[in-house]
PDB file of C-alpha atoms and ligand atoms in Angstrom:
ATOM      1  CA  MET A 139     110.396 140.381  88.775  1.00  0.00           C
ATOM      2  CA  SER A 140     112.801 142.039  87.402  1.00  0.00           C
ATOM      3  CA  GLU A 141     111.027 146.498  87.225  1.00  0.00           C
ATOM      4  CA  LEU A 142     112.170 148.930  88.949  1.00  0.00           C
ATOM      5  CA  ASN A 143     110.774 149.279  92.208  1.00  0.00           C
ATOM      6  CA  PRO A 144     110.206 153.332  92.806  1.00  0.00           C
ATOM      7  CA  SER A 145     113.119 152.883  95.302  1.00  0.00           C
ATOM      8  CA  GLY A 146     115.312 151.957  91.988  1.00  0.00           C
ATOM      9  CA  ARG A 147     116.514 149.419  93.562  1.00  0.00           C
ATOM     10  CA  LYS A 148     115.180 145.538  90.518  1.00  0.00           C
ATOM     11  CA  GLY A 149     116.082 142.930  93.561  1.00  0.00           C
ATOM     12  CA  ARG A 150     113.536 142.520  96.725  1.00  0.00           C
ATOM     13  CA  PHE A 151     115.074 142.319  99.918  1.00  0.00           C
ATOM     14  CA  ILE A 152     113.679 139.230 102.206  1.00  0.00           C
ATOM     15  CA  SER A 153     114.085 138.931 106.241  1.00  0.00           C
ATOM     16  CA  VAL A 154     114.043 136.438 108.116  1.00  0.00           C
ATOM     17  CA  GLU A 155     113.062 136.316 111.712  1.00  0.00           C
ATOM     18  CA  GLY A 156     112.167 134.392 114.940  1.00  0.00           C
ATOM     19  CA  VAL A 157     113.143 133.769 118.559  1.00  0.00           C
ATOM     20  CA  ASP A 158     116.476 131.327 119.095  1.00  0.00           C
ATOM     21  CA  GLY A 159     114.802 127.704 118.226  1.00  0.00           C
ATOM     22  CA  ALA A 160     111.850 128.516 116.043  1.00  0.00           C
ATOM     23  CA  GLY A 161     113.390 126.092 113.334  1.00  0.00           C
ATOM     24  CA  LYS A 162     114.370 129.558 111.205  1.00  0.00           C
ATOM     25  CA  SER A 163     117.348 127.563 109.743  1.00  0.00           C
ATOM     26  CA  THR A 164     114.882 124.866 107.734  1.00  0.00           C
ATOM     27  CA  GLN A 165     112.919 127.630 106.859  1.00  0.00           C
ATOM     28  CA  LEU A 166     115.446 129.130 105.345  1.00  0.00           C
ATOM     29  CA  ALA A 167     116.917 126.201 103.221  1.00  0.00           C
ATOM     30  CA  TRP A 168     113.764 125.733 102.193  1.00  0.00           C
ATOM     31  CA  LEU A 169     113.139 129.186 101.207  1.00  0.00           C
ATOM     32  CA  ALA A 170     115.907 129.092  99.327  1.00  0.00           C
ATOM     33  CA  ASP A 171     115.338 125.989  96.953  1.00  0.00           C
ATOM     34  CA  TRP A 172     111.504 128.053  96.485  1.00  0.00           C
ATOM     35  CA  LEU A 173     114.040 131.107  95.602  1.00  0.00           C
ATOM     36  CA  THR A 174     115.317 129.010  92.835  1.00  0.00           C
ATOM     37  CA  THR A 175     112.373 127.049  91.505  1.00  0.00           C
ATOM     38  CA  GLN A 176     110.842 130.321  90.777  1.00  0.00           C
ATOM     39  CA  GLY A 177     113.979 131.026  88.510  1.00  0.00           C
ATOM     40  CA  ILE A 178     114.823 134.201  90.896  1.00  0.00           C
ATOM     41  CA  HIS A 179     118.390 135.516  90.959  1.00  0.00           C
ATOM     42  CA  PHE A 180     119.058 135.464  94.880  1.00  0.00           C
ATOM     43  CA  ILE A 181     121.393 135.482  97.379  1.00  0.00           C
ATOM     44  CA  SER A 182     121.674 134.552 101.027  1.00  0.00           C
ATOM     45  CA  THR A 183     122.860 136.665 104.008  1.00  0.00           C
ATOM     46  CA  ARG A 184     123.029 137.230 107.874  1.00  0.00           C
ATOM     47  CA  GLU A 185     122.833 139.172 110.391  1.00  0.00           C
ATOM     48  CA  PRO A 186     125.389 139.713 112.486  1.00  0.00           C
ATOM     49  CA  GLY A 187     127.615 138.914 109.873  1.00  0.00           C
ATOM     50  CA  GLY A 188     127.263 139.044 105.801  1.00  0.00           C
ATOM     51  CA  THR A 189     130.604 140.790 105.213  1.00  0.00           C
ATOM     52  CA  PRO A 190     134.364 139.569 106.716  1.00  0.00           C
ATOM     53  CA  LEU A 191     134.438 142.732 109.184  1.00  0.00           C
ATOM     54  CA  GLY A 192     130.686 141.787 110.424  1.00  0.00           C
ATOM     55  CA  GLU A 193     131.410 137.987 110.600  1.00  0.00           C
ATOM     56  CA  LYS A 194     134.418 139.269 112.566  1.00  0.00           C
ATOM     57  CA  LEU A 195     131.324 141.357 114.731  1.00  0.00           C
ATOM     58  CA  ARG A 196     129.062 138.369 115.130  1.00  0.00           C
ATOM     59  CA  ALA A 197     131.818 136.181 116.797  1.00  0.00           C
ATOM     60  CA  LEU A 198     131.993 138.818 119.527  1.00  0.00           C
ATOM     61  CA  LEU A 199     128.897 139.575 119.295  1.00  0.00           C
ATOM     62  CA  LEU A 200     127.817 136.158 120.373  1.00  0.00           C
ATOM     63  CA  SER A 201     130.288 134.844 123.222  1.00  0.00           C
ATOM     64  CA  GLU A 202     132.720 138.342 124.362  1.00  0.00           C
ATOM     65  CA  PRO A 203     130.212 139.710 127.436  1.00  0.00           C
ATOM     66  CA  MET A 204     129.885 143.645 126.860  1.00  0.00           C
ATOM     67  CA  HIS A 205     127.774 146.814 127.469  1.00  0.00           C
ATOM     68  CA  LEU A 206     124.348 146.405 126.234  1.00  0.00           C
ATOM     69  CA  GLU A 207     124.781 149.991 124.213  1.00  0.00           C
ATOM     70  CA  THR A 208     127.681 148.748 123.026  1.00  0.00           C
ATOM     71  CA  GLU A 209     126.636 145.391 121.721  1.00  0.00           C
ATOM     72  CA  ALA A 210     123.397 147.253 119.867  1.00  0.00           C
ATOM     73  CA  LEU A 211     125.565 149.614 118.420  1.00  0.00           C
ATOM     74  CA  LEU A 212     128.192 146.952 116.926  1.00  0.00           C
ATOM     75  CA  MET A 213     124.522 145.417 115.500  1.00  0.00           C
ATOM     76  CA  PHE A 214     124.191 148.675 113.802  1.00  0.00           C
ATOM     77  CA  ALA A 215     127.952 149.707 112.931  1.00  0.00           C
ATOM     78  CA  GLY A 216     128.115 145.515 111.375  1.00  0.00           C
ATOM     79  CA  ARG A 217     124.463 146.595 109.231  1.00  0.00           C
ATOM     80  CA  ARG A 218     125.495 149.641 108.021  1.00  0.00           C
ATOM     81  CA  GLU A 219     128.901 147.447 106.286  1.00  0.00           C
ATOM     82  CA  HIS A 220     126.247 144.641 105.445  1.00  0.00           C
ATOM     83  CA  LEU A 221     124.162 147.554 103.237  1.00  0.00           C
ATOM     84  CA  ALA A 222     127.227 148.808 101.734  1.00  0.00           C
ATOM     85  CA  GLN A 223     128.926 145.720 100.637  1.00  0.00           C
ATOM     86  CA  VAL A 224     126.921 143.237 100.431  1.00  0.00           C
ATOM     87  CA  ILE A 225     123.054 144.148 100.396  1.00  0.00           C
ATOM     88  CA  GLU A 226     122.385 147.694  97.987  1.00  0.00           C
ATOM     89  CA  PRO A 227     124.975 146.017  94.833  1.00  0.00           C
ATOM     90  CA  ALA A 228     122.575 142.989  95.224  1.00  0.00           C
ATOM     91  CA  LEU A 229     119.209 144.882  95.174  1.00  0.00           C
ATOM     92  CA  GLN A 230     120.845 147.185  92.580  1.00  0.00           C
ATOM     93  CA  ARG A 231     122.343 144.522  90.791  1.00  0.00           C
ATOM     94  CA  GLY A 232     119.032 143.474  90.341  1.00  0.00           C
ATOM     95  CA  ASP A 233     119.250 140.323  92.438  1.00  0.00           C
ATOM     96  CA  TRP A 234     117.455 139.240  95.429  1.00  0.00           C
ATOM     97  CA  VAL A 235     118.694 139.250  98.924  1.00  0.00           C
ATOM     98  CA  LEU A 236     117.106 136.638 101.528  1.00  0.00           C
ATOM     99  CA  CYS A 237     118.427 137.644 104.668  1.00  0.00           C
ATOM    100  CA  ASP A 238     118.651 135.763 107.934  1.00  0.00           C
ATOM    101  CA  ARG A 239     118.017 138.343 110.866  1.00  0.00           C
ATOM    102  CA  PHE A 240     117.905 142.431 109.530  1.00  0.00           C
ATOM    103  CA  THR A 241     116.601 144.850 111.797  1.00  0.00           C
ATOM    104  CA  ASP A 242     114.250 143.716 113.473  1.00  0.00           C
ATOM    105  CA  ALA A 243     116.091 141.872 115.489  1.00  0.00           C
ATOM    106  CA  THR A 244     117.661 144.282 117.569  1.00  0.00           C
ATOM    107  CA  PHE A 245     114.131 146.024 118.213  1.00  0.00           C
ATOM    108  CA  ALA A 246     113.211 142.653 119.437  1.00  0.00           C
ATOM    109  CA  TYR A 247     116.518 141.629 121.089  1.00  0.00           C
ATOM    110  CA  GLN A 248     118.273 144.094 121.857  1.00  0.00           C
ATOM    111  CA  GLY A 249     114.812 146.240 122.481  1.00  0.00           C
ATOM    112  CA  GLY A 250     112.762 143.628 123.865  1.00  0.00           C
ATOM    113  CA  GLY A 251     115.891 141.413 125.832  1.00  0.00           C
ATOM    114  CA  ARG A 252     117.637 143.752 126.956  1.00  0.00           C
ATOM    115  CA  GLY A 253     115.627 146.917 127.518  1.00  0.00           C
ATOM    116  CA  LEU A 254     116.793 148.651 125.571  1.00  0.00           C
ATOM    117  CA  PRO A 255     114.624 152.298 124.695  1.00  0.00           C
ATOM    118  CA  LEU A 256     113.044 151.818 121.096  1.00  0.00           C
ATOM    119  CA  GLU A 257     113.451 155.098 119.813  1.00  0.00           C
ATOM    120  CA  LYS A 258     117.588 154.980 120.083  1.00  0.00           C
ATOM    121  CA  PHE A 259     116.915 152.160 117.181  1.00  0.00           C
ATOM    122  CA  ALA A 260     114.533 154.392 114.975  1.00  0.00           C
ATOM    123  CA  ALA A 261     117.516 157.562 115.107  1.00  0.00           C
ATOM    124  CA  LEU A 262     119.835 154.075 114.442  1.00  0.00           C
ATOM    125  CA  GLU A 263     117.487 153.101 111.713  1.00  0.00           C
ATOM    126  CA  GLN A 264     117.460 156.304 110.391  1.00  0.00           C
ATOM    127  CA  TRP A 265     120.930 156.949 110.178  1.00  0.00           C
ATOM    128  CA  VAL A 266     122.249 153.300 108.584  1.00  0.00           C
ATOM    129  CA  GLN A 267     119.140 152.650 106.443  1.00  0.00           C
ATOM    130  CA  GLY A 268     117.835 156.016 105.716  1.00  0.00           C
ATOM    131  CA  ARG A 269     118.159 156.808 101.533  1.00  0.00           C
ATOM    132  CA  ASP A 270     117.277 159.791  99.568  1.00  0.00           C
ATOM    133  CA  GLU A 271     113.592 158.140  99.252  1.00  0.00           C
ATOM    134  CA  GLY A 272     113.356 156.616 102.573  1.00  0.00           C
ATOM    135  CA  VAL A 273     114.836 154.060 105.685  1.00  0.00           C
ATOM    136  CA  LEU A 274     115.938 151.171 103.686  1.00  0.00           C
ATOM    137  CA  GLN A 275     113.255 148.320 105.147  1.00  0.00           C
ATOM    138  CA  PRO A 276     112.963 144.180 103.399  1.00  0.00           C
ATOM    139  CA  ASP A 277     110.046 144.249 101.008  1.00  0.00           C
ATOM    140  CA  LEU A 278     109.083 140.943 103.052  1.00  0.00           C
ATOM    141  CA  THR A 279     109.910 140.421 107.091  1.00  0.00           C
ATOM    142  CA  LEU A 280     109.094 136.486 107.593  1.00  0.00           C
ATOM    143  CA  LEU A 281     108.437 136.290 111.435  1.00  0.00           C
ATOM    144  CA  PHE A 282     108.617 132.697 112.748  1.00  0.00           C
ATOM    145  CA  ASP A 283     106.748 132.446 115.703  1.00  0.00           C
ATOM    146  CA  VAL A 284     106.785 129.544 118.528  1.00  0.00           C
ATOM    147  CA  PRO A 285     105.190 129.970 122.546  1.00  0.00           C
ATOM    148  CA  PRO A 286     108.391 130.280 124.323  1.00  0.00           C
ATOM    149  CA  GLU A 287     108.112 126.986 126.252  1.00  0.00           C
ATOM    150  CA  VAL A 288     108.733 125.139 122.430  1.00  0.00           C
ATOM    151  CA  SER A 289     111.698 127.501 121.483  1.00  0.00           C
ATOM    152  CA  ALA A 290     113.150 126.307 125.312  1.00  0.00           C
ATOM    153  CA  ALA A 291     112.761 122.889 124.189  1.00  0.00           C
ATOM    154  CA  ARG A 292     113.654 123.420 120.794  1.00  0.00           C
ATOM    155  CA  MET A 293     117.052 125.676 121.840  1.00  0.00           C
ATOM    156  CA  ALA A 294     117.918 122.517 124.597  1.00  0.00           C
ATOM    157  CA  ASN A 295     118.936 119.139 122.454  1.00  0.00           C
ATOM    158  CA  GLY A 296     122.747 119.288 123.439  1.00  0.00           C
ATOM    159  CA  ARG A 297     124.682 122.305 121.116  1.00  0.00           C
ATOM    160  CA  VAL A 298     127.085 124.506 123.326  1.00  0.00           C
ATOM    161  CA  LEU A 299     124.951 127.652 123.490  1.00  0.00           C
ATOM    162  CA  ASP A 300     126.247 131.134 122.231  1.00  0.00           C
ATOM    163  CA  ARG A 301     125.285 134.232 124.925  1.00  0.00           C
ATOM    164  CA  PHE A 302     122.091 134.624 123.433  1.00  0.00           C
ATOM    165  CA  GLU A 303     120.435 131.515 123.596  1.00  0.00           C
ATOM    166  CA  GLN A 304     121.912 131.420 127.413  1.00  0.00           C
ATOM    167  CA  GLU A 305     119.797 133.942 128.269  1.00  0.00           C
ATOM    168  CA  ALA A 306     116.912 133.566 131.171  1.00  0.00           C
ATOM    169  CA  ALA A 307     113.297 132.190 129.534  1.00  0.00           C
ATOM    170  CA  ASP A 308     112.075 135.068 130.044  1.00  0.00           C
ATOM    171  CA  PHE A 309     114.553 137.260 128.306  1.00  0.00           C
ATOM    172  CA  HIS A 310     112.923 134.645 125.352  1.00  0.00           C
ATOM    173  CA  THR A 311     109.745 136.035 125.650  1.00  0.00           C
ATOM    174  CA  ARG A 312     110.444 139.422 125.752  1.00  0.00           C
ATOM    175  CA  VAL A 313     111.698 139.478 122.557  1.00  0.00           C
ATOM    176  CA  ARG A 314     108.519 137.111 121.303  1.00  0.00           C
ATOM    177  CA  ASN A 315     107.032 139.532 122.652  1.00  0.00           C
ATOM    178  CA  ALA A 316     109.090 142.440 120.579  1.00  0.00           C
ATOM    179  CA  TYR A 317     108.558 140.920 117.382  1.00  0.00           C
ATOM    180  CA  LEU A 318     104.789 140.351 117.747  1.00  0.00           C
ATOM    181  CA  GLN A 319     104.531 144.256 118.229  1.00  0.00           C
ATOM    182  CA  ARG A 320     106.603 144.568 115.906  1.00  0.00           C
ATOM    183  CA  ALA A 321     103.981 142.932 113.453  1.00  0.00           C
ATOM    184  CA  ALA A 322     101.623 144.192 114.279  1.00  0.00           C
ATOM    185  CA  ALA A 323     102.871 148.021 113.814  1.00  0.00           C
ATOM    186  CA  ASP A 324     104.190 146.607 109.953  1.00  0.00           C
ATOM    187  CA  PRO A 325     101.173 143.992 109.359  1.00  0.00           C
ATOM    188  CA  ALA A 326     101.794 145.027 105.396  1.00  0.00           C
ATOM    189  CA  ARG A 327     105.886 143.757 105.914  1.00  0.00           C
ATOM    190  CA  ILE A 328     105.997 141.094 108.956  1.00  0.00           C
ATOM    191  CA  LYS A 329     104.077 138.646 108.320  1.00  0.00           C
ATOM    192  CA  VAL A 330     103.320 136.268 111.533  1.00  0.00           C
ATOM    193  CA  ILE A 331     103.655 132.874 110.683  1.00  0.00           C
ATOM    194  CA  ASP A 332     103.245 129.816 113.692  1.00  0.00           C
ATOM    195  CA  ALA A 333     106.158 127.701 113.519  1.00  0.00           C
ATOM    196  CA  ASN A 334     104.086 125.196 116.469  1.00  0.00           C
ATOM    197  CA  ARG A 335     103.604 123.422 113.229  1.00  0.00           C
ATOM    198  CA  THR A 336     105.269 121.289 111.209  1.00  0.00           C
ATOM    199  CA  VAL A 337     107.834 121.641 109.051  1.00  0.00           C
ATOM    200  CA  GLU A 338     105.658 120.512 105.968  1.00  0.00           C
ATOM    201  CA  ALA A 339     102.689 122.561 106.973  1.00  0.00           C
ATOM    202  CA  ILE A 340     104.325 126.009 107.912  1.00  0.00           C
ATOM    203  CA  GLN A 341     105.720 125.301 104.207  1.00  0.00           C
ATOM    204  CA  HIS A 342     102.900 124.671 102.548  1.00  0.00           C
ATOM    205  CA  GLU A 343     101.305 127.720 103.581  1.00  0.00           C
ATOM    206  CA  LEU A 344     104.681 129.506 102.316  1.00  0.00           C
ATOM    207  CA  ALA A 345     104.043 128.178  99.438  1.00  0.00           C
ATOM    208  CA  ALA A 346     100.623 128.852  99.307  1.00  0.00           C
ATOM    209  CA  GLN A 347     100.828 132.607 100.488  1.00  0.00           C
ATOM    210  CA  LEU A 348     104.074 133.973  98.396  1.00  0.00           C
ATOM    211  CA  PRO A 349     103.237 134.672  95.830  1.00  0.00           C
ATOM    212  CA  GLN A 350     100.797 137.015  97.030  1.00  0.00           C
ATOM    213  CA  TRP A 351     102.508 138.676  99.920  1.00  0.00           C
ATOM    214  CA  LEU A 352     105.212 139.265  97.404  1.00  0.00           C
ATOM    215  CA  GLY A 353     102.968 141.071  95.008  1.00  0.00           C
ATOM    216  CA  SER A 354     101.157 143.081  97.579  1.00  0.00           C
ATOM    217  CA  VAL A 355     104.444 143.997  99.247  1.00  0.00           C
ATOM    218  CA  THR A 356     105.468 145.286  95.909  1.00  0.00           C
ATOM    219  CA  GLN A 357     102.394 147.436  95.768  1.00  0.00           C
ATOM    220  CA  ILE A 358     101.711 148.557  99.365  1.00  0.00           C
ATOM    221  CA  ASN A 359     105.457 150.162  98.515  1.00  0.00           C
ATOM    222  CA  ARG A 360     104.408 151.742  95.770  1.00  0.00           C
ATOM    223  CA  ALA A 361     101.608 153.359  96.729  1.00  0.00           C
ATOM    224  CA  SER A 362     103.968 154.563  99.335  1.00  0.00           C
ATOM    225  CA  ARG A 363     107.198 155.806  98.391  1.00  0.00           C
TER     226      ARG A 363
HETATM  227  P1  TYD B 680     121.531 133.011 114.736  1.00  0.00           P
HETATM  228  O1  TYD B 680     120.601 133.926 113.994  1.00  0.00           O
HETATM  229  O2  TYD B 680     120.357 132.637 115.763  1.00  0.00           O
HETATM  230  O3  TYD B 680     121.929 132.234 114.768  1.00  0.00           O
HETATM  231  P2  TYD B 680     122.233 130.641 114.609  1.00  0.00           P
HETATM  232  O4  TYD B 680     121.109 130.266 113.657  1.00  0.00           O
HETATM  233  O5  TYD B 680     123.202 130.107 113.658  1.00  0.00           O
HETATM  234  O6  TYD B 680     122.320 131.186 116.112  1.00  0.00           O
HETATM  235  O7  TYD B 680     122.277 133.664 115.790  1.00  0.00           O
HETATM  236  C1  TYD B 680     122.137 135.333 115.722  1.00  0.00           C
HETATM  237  C2  TYD B 680     122.092 135.617 117.339  1.00  0.00           C
HETATM  238  O8  TYD B 680     121.787 137.498 117.643  1.00  0.00           O
HETATM  239  C3  TYD B 680     120.363 135.395 117.699  1.00  0.00           C
HETATM  240  O9  TYD B 680     120.520 134.878 119.286  1.00  0.00           O
HETATM  241  C4  TYD B 680     119.833 136.737 117.345  1.00  0.00           C
HETATM  242  C5  TYD B 680     120.755 137.666 118.085  1.00  0.00           C
HETATM  243  N1  TYD B 680     120.463 139.038 117.806  1.00  0.00           N
HETATM  244  C6  TYD B 680     120.645 140.306 117.743  1.00  0.00           C
HETATM  245  O10 TYD B 680     120.652 139.833 119.595  1.00  0.00           O
HETATM  246  N2  TYD B 680     120.412 141.720 117.306  1.00  0.00           N
HETATM  247  C7  TYD B 680     120.020 141.583 115.972  1.00  0.00           C
HETATM  248  O11 TYD B 680     120.512 142.659 115.442  1.00  0.00           O
HETATM  249  C8  TYD B 680     120.759 140.883 115.803  1.00  0.00           C
HETATM  250  C9  TYD B 680     120.887 140.323 113.557  1.00  0.00           C
HETATM  251  C10 TYD B 680     121.111 139.712 115.825  1.00  0.00           C
END
C-alpha cells in the first residue's frame, strides 16, 4: 500500500463526482469508513474548498453572482491552493486523499453546464496540475450517475439550494452529459456508478470493485507515466 508510484508520491488520490442530488455525500461517508477498515491513513477534503482560502472562495462561488469565466478561474485558483497546501503534501507523506469533487467538476459544470470552451480548462488544468511527470490527476474517480429526474427529486427536499443547485433542469442534464463524456474518454480512471439504486446495492458494488479498481489504476499509471 505504501510503495512509491512513478510520480514520486506514496499516497493515492481518489475523487468523487456526480450531479447535485446523485447521493455523493452518503457514499463519501461510506468510502471513508471503507478506507479506515482497510487500515489506510487518509484525509478527506473537498472542492471548491479544502483550505482556509478555498473555503472563502467556496462561500462566494456558491452564493455570489459573477461572470462565468470568473467562476471557472476561481475554481482553478482554489484548486492551486488546495494542491499546494493539502493534496500534494498529503500524497508525499503517504496519506491517501479522498476528495469531494475535483477538476472533472469544472469540466462538467463550467464546461457542460455553463457552456465555456473545454480547451480553456485543458490549458488551466495543465497550468495548475502540471508537474514534471505529467498532469496530476486523481488515481481513481468515482462518478455517481443518476438521471436528471432522480437528481431533481433528491434535491427538492426542502433545504436551501445553492447557486448551482438552483439552475434549471437542462443545466443539470448538460452537467451529467459532460461528466459521462469525460468518463468515456478516460475509463481507466473514471468509473461510472449507477446511483439510481439502493444505497446498499451501490455499496455492495463498491466493496466488490474497489480493490481491483485501485490495483488496476496503479498498474495503468505505472505503465503510462
Ligand atoms: P457540492 O460538492 O455538491 O456540496 P454540497 O454537497 O455541500 O452541496 O457543492 C459544490 C457545488 O460546486 C456543486 O454544485 C458543483 C459546483 N462545482 C463547480 O461548479 N465546479 C467545480 O469545479 C467544483 C469543484 C464544484
